[in-house]
Short mmCIF file of C-alpha atoms in Angstrom, two decimals:
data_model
loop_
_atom_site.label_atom_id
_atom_site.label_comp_id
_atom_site.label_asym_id
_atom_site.label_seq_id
_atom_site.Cartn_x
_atom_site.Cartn_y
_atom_site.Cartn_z
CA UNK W 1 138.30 85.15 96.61
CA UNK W 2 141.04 87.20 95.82
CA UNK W 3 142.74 89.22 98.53
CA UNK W 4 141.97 92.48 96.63
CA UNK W 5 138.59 91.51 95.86
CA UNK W 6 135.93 93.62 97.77
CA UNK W 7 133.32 91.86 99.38
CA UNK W 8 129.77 93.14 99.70
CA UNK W 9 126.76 91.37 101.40
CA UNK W 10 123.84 92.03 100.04
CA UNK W 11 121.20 91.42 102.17
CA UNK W 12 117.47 91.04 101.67
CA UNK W 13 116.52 90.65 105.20
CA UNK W 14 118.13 90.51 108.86
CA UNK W 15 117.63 86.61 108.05
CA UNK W 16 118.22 85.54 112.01
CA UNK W 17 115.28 87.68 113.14
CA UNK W 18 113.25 86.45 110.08
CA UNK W 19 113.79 83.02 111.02
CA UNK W 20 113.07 83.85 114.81
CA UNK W 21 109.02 85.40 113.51
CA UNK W 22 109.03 82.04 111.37
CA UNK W 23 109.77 79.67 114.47
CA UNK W 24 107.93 77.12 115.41
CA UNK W 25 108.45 75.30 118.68
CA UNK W 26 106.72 71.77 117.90
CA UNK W 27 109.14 71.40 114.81
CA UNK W 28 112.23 69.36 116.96
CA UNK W 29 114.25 70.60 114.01
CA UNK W 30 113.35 74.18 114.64
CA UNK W 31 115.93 75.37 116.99
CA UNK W 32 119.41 74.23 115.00
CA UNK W 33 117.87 75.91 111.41
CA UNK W 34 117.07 79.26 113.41
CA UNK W 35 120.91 78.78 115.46
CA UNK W 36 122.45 77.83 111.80
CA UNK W 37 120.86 80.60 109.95
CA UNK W 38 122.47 83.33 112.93
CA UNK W 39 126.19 81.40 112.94
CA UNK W 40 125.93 81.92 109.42
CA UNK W 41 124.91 85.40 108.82
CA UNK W 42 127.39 86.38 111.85
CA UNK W 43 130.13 84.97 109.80
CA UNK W 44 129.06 86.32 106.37
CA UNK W 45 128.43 89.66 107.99
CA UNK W 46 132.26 89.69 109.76
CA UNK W 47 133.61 88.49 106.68
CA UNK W 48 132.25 91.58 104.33
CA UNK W 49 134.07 94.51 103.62
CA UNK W 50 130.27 95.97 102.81
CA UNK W 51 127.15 95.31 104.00
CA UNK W 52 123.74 96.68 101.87
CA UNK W 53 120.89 96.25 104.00
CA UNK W 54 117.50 97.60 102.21
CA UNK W 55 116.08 99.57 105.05
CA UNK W 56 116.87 102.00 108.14
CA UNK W 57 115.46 99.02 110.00
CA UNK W 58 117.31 96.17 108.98
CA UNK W 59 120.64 98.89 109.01
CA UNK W 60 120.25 98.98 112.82
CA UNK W 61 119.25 95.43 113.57
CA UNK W 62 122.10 94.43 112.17
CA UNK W 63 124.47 96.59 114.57
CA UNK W 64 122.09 96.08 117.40
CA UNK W 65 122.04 91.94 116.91
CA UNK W 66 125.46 91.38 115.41
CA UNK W 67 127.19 94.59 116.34
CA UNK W 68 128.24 94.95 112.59
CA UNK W 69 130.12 98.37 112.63
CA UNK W 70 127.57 101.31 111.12
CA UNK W 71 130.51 102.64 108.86
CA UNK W 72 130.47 99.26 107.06
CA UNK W 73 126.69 99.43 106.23
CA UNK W 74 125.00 101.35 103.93
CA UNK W 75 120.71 101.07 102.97
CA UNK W 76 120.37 99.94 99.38
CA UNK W 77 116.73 100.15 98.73
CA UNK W 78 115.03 97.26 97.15
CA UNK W 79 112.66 98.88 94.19
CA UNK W 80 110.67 98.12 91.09
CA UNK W 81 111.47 98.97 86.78
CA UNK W 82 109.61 102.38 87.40
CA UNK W 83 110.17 103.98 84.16
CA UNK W 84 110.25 101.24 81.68
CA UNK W 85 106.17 101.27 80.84
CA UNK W 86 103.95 103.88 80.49
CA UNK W 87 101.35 104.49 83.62
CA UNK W 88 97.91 102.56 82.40
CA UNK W 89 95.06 105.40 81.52
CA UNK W 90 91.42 104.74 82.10
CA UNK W 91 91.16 102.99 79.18
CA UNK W 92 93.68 100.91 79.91
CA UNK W 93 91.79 100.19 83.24
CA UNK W 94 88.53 99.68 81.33
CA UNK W 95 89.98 96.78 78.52
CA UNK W 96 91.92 95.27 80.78
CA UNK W 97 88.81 94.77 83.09
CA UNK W 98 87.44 93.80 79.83
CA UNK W 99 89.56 90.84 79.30
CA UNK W 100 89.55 89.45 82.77
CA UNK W 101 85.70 89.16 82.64
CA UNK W 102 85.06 91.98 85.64
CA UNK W 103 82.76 94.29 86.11
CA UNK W 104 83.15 97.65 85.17
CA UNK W 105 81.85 99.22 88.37
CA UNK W 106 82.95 96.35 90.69
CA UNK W 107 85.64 98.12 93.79
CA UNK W 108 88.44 95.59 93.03
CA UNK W 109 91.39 94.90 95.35
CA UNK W 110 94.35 93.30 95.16
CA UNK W 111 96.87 91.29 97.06
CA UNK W 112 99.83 88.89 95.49
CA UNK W 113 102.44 87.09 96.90
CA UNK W 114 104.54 83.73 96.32
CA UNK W 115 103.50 80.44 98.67
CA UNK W 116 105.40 81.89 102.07
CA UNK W 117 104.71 81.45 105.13
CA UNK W 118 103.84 85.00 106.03
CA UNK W 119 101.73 85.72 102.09
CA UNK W 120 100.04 82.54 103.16
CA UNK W 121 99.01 83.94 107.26
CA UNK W 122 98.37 87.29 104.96
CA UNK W 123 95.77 85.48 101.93
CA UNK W 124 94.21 83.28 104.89
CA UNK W 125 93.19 86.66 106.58
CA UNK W 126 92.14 88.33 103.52
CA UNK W 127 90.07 84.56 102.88
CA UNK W 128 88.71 84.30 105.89
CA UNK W 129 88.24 87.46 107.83
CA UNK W 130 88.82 90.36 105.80
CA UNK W 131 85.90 89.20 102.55
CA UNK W 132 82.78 88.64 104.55
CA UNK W 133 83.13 92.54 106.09
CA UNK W 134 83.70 94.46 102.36
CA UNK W 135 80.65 92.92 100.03
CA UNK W 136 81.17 95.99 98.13
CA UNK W 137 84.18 94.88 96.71
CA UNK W 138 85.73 92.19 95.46
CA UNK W 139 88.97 90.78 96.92
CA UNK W 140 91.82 88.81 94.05
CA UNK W 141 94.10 87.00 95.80
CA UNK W 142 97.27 86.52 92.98
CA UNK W 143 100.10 84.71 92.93
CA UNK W 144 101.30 81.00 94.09
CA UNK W 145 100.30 82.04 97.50
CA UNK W 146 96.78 80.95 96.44
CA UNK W 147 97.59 77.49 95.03
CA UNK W 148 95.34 74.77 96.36
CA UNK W 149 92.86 77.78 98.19
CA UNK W 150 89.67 77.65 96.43
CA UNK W 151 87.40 80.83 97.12
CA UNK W 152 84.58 80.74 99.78
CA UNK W 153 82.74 83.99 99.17
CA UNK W 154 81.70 85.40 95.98
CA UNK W 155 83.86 88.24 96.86
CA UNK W 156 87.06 86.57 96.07
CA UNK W 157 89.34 85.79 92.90
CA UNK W 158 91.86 83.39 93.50
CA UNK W 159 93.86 83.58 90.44
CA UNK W 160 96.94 81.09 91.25
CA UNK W 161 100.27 81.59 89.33
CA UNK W 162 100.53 84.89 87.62
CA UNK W 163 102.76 85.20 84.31
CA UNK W 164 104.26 88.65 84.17
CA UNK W 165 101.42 90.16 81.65
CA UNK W 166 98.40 88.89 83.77
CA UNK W 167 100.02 89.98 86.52
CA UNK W 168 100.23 93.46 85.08
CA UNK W 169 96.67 92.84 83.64
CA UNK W 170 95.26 92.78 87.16
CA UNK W 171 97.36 95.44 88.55
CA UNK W 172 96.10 97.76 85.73
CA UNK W 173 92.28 96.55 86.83
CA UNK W 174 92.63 97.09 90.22
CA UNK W 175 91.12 100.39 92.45
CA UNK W 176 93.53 99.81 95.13
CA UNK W 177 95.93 97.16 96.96
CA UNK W 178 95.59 95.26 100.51
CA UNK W 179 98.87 94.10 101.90
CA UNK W 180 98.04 92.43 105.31
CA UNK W 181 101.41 90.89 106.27
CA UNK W 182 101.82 89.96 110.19
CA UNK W 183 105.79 89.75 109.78
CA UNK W 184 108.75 89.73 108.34
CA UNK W 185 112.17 91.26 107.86
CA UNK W 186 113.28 93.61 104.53
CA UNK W 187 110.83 95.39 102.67
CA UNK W 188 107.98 94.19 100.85
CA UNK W 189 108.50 94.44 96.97
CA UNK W 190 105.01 93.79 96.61
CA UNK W 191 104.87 97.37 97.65
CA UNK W 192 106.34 98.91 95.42
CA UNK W 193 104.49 97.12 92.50
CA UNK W 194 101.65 98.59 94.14
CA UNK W 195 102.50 102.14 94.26
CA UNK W 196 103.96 102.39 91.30
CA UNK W 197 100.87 101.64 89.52
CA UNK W 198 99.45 104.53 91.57
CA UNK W 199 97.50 102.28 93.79
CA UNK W 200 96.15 103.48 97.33
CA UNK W 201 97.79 100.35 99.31
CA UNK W 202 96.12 99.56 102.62
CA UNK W 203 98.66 97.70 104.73
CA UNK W 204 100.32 96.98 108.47
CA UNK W 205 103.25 98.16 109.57
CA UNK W 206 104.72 95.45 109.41
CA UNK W 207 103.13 95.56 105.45
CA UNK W 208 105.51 98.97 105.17
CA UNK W 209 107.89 98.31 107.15
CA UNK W 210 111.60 99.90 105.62
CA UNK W 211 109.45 102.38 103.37
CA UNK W 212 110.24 105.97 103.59
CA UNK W 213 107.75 108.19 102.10
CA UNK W 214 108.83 111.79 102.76
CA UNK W 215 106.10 112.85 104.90
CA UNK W 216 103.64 111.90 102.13
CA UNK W 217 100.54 109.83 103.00
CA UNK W 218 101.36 107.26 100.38
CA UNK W 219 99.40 104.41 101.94
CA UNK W 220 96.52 103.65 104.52
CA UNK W 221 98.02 102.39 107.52
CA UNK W 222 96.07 100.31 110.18
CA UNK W 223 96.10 98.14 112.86
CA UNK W 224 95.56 93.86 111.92
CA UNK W 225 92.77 93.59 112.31
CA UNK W 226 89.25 92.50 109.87
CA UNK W 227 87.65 95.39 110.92
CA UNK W 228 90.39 98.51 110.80
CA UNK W 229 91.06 97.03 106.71
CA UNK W 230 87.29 96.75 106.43
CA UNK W 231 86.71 100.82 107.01
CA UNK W 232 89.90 101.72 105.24
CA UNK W 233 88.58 100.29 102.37
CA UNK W 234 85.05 101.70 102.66
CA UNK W 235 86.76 105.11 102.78
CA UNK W 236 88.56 104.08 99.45
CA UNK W 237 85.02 104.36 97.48
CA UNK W 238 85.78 108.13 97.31
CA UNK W 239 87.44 108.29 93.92
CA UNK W 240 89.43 111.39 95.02
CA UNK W 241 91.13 109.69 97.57
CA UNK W 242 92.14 106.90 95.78
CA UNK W 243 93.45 109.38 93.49
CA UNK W 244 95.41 111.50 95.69
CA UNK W 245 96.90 108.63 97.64
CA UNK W 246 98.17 106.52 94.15
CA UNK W 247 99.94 109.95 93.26
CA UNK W 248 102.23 110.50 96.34
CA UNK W 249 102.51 106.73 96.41
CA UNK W 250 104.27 107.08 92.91
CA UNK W 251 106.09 110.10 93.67
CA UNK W 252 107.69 107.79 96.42
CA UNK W 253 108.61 105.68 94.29
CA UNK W 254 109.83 107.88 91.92
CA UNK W 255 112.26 109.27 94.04
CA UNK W 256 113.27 106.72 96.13
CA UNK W 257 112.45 102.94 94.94
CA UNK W 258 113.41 103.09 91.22
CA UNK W 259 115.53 100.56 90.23
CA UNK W 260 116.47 102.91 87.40
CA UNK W 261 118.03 105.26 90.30
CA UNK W 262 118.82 102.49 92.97
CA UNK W 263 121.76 100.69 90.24
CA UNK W 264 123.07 104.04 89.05
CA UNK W 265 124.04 105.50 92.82
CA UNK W 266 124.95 101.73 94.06
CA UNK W 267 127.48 101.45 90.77
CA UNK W 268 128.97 104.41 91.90
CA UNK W 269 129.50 103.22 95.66
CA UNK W 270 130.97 99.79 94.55
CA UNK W 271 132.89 101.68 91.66
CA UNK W 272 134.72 104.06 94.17
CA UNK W 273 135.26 101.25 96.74
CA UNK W 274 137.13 99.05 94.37
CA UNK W 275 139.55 102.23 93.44
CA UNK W 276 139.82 102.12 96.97
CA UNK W 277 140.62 98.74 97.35
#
């Protein structure tokens, strides 16, 4: 690096905390990862003229674990392409139901994640728990978090690896989202793939952790447990609240999680910091 080159870390998670949830204490080799992973974000931190953390949250973990100075951080949301495809319709909804073989009157749900540990503690609950409450709807399970799970009830799609189309395929013949997560550090993205679909998300929070919605009720929250997801999603039968809820849960998005907006106001930070410089 060049001495007039600006430095920016930009972080996805507080990655020392993360790996702290993710610990395991039989695993002898355990301990040095989890004291690696802090040495090393310490010294990446120190070393940055910037530091973009994605939420409030991580913002102050940082200061309160590494006391990284405030006035060298700044929250640079992590998003979703907002504005590069139309909203689906109803017909949309309808042929893309269509092509996946579902039912046209089937509630259908959706969670989707990559094969990590806490998507995998998340699909496991959905699996397990979560399917044999809500027969009146049926549960997909998407992404390479359900490679090698093979489905138990009849309530449950497992649809393994998801190219980019099917995955908007399903998203477009989905009623709403579940987002179970236990832990974690960052925001979910999955999120935001959610709501900007316009669909009512029912998740922890720990699920929306980092997400501010501007006093809008743009997702269920509940406790994690079986049941508390069960009767959030029974309440999700009433068309006009799914309705209502997807709307302010794209509005949020809109506003605040649009990649679109995100890169414009963070190329104008880095753009006046190098003049700076």
């Amino acid at each position: 690096l060049r001495p007039d080159q600006v430095v920016i870390y930009d972080s996805h998670n507080v990655e020392g905390y993360l790996r702290a949830q993710l610990f395991d204490e039989n695993d002898p080799g355990q301990a040095e990862v989890l004291r690696q992973v802090v040495q090393d974000e310490n010294d990446v931190g120190n070393a940055a003229d910037w530091i973009l953390a994605c939420s409030h949250e991580d913002l102050l973990r940082f200061n309160r674990l590494y006391g990284f100075a405030l006035d060298k951080m700044r929250v640079v949301p992590n998003g979703v392409m907002a504005f590069a495809k139309p909203l689906p319709s109803e017909q949309d909804k309808a042929r893309a139901r269509h092509e996946l073989g579902l039912d046209a009157d089937t509630l259908l749900g959706m969670f989707i994640g990559s094969a990590y540990g806490p998507n995998v503690q998340a699909a496991e609950f959905i699996h397990n728990d979560l399917a044999p409450l809500v027969p009146q709807a049926s549960l997909v399970i998407a992404g390479g978090v359900g490679l090698g799970m093979k489905a138990r009830h009849k309530n449950v799609v497992v649809t393994g690896q998801l190219s980019e189309d099917d995955k908007q395929r399903w998203l477009t013949a989905c009623d709403f989202a579940i987002n179970p997560m236990m832990s974690g550090s960052g925001t979910n993205i999955k999120m935001f793939d959610f709501m900007a679909q316009r669909l009512p998300t029912v998740t922890t929070a720990v699920g929306a952790r980092g997400i501010d919605t501007g006093g809008r009720q743009a997702f269920v929250l509940v406790e994690p447990t079986a049941e508390a997801f069960a009767q959030a999603i029974e309440q999700l039968k009433d068309p006009a609240r799914r309705r209502d809820l997807g709307q302010n849960a794209r509005l949020c998005v809109e506003e605040g999680y649009a990649w679109e907006r995100i890169s414009r106001q963070l190329g104008c930070f880095v753009q006046a910091r190098q003049r700076m410089a």
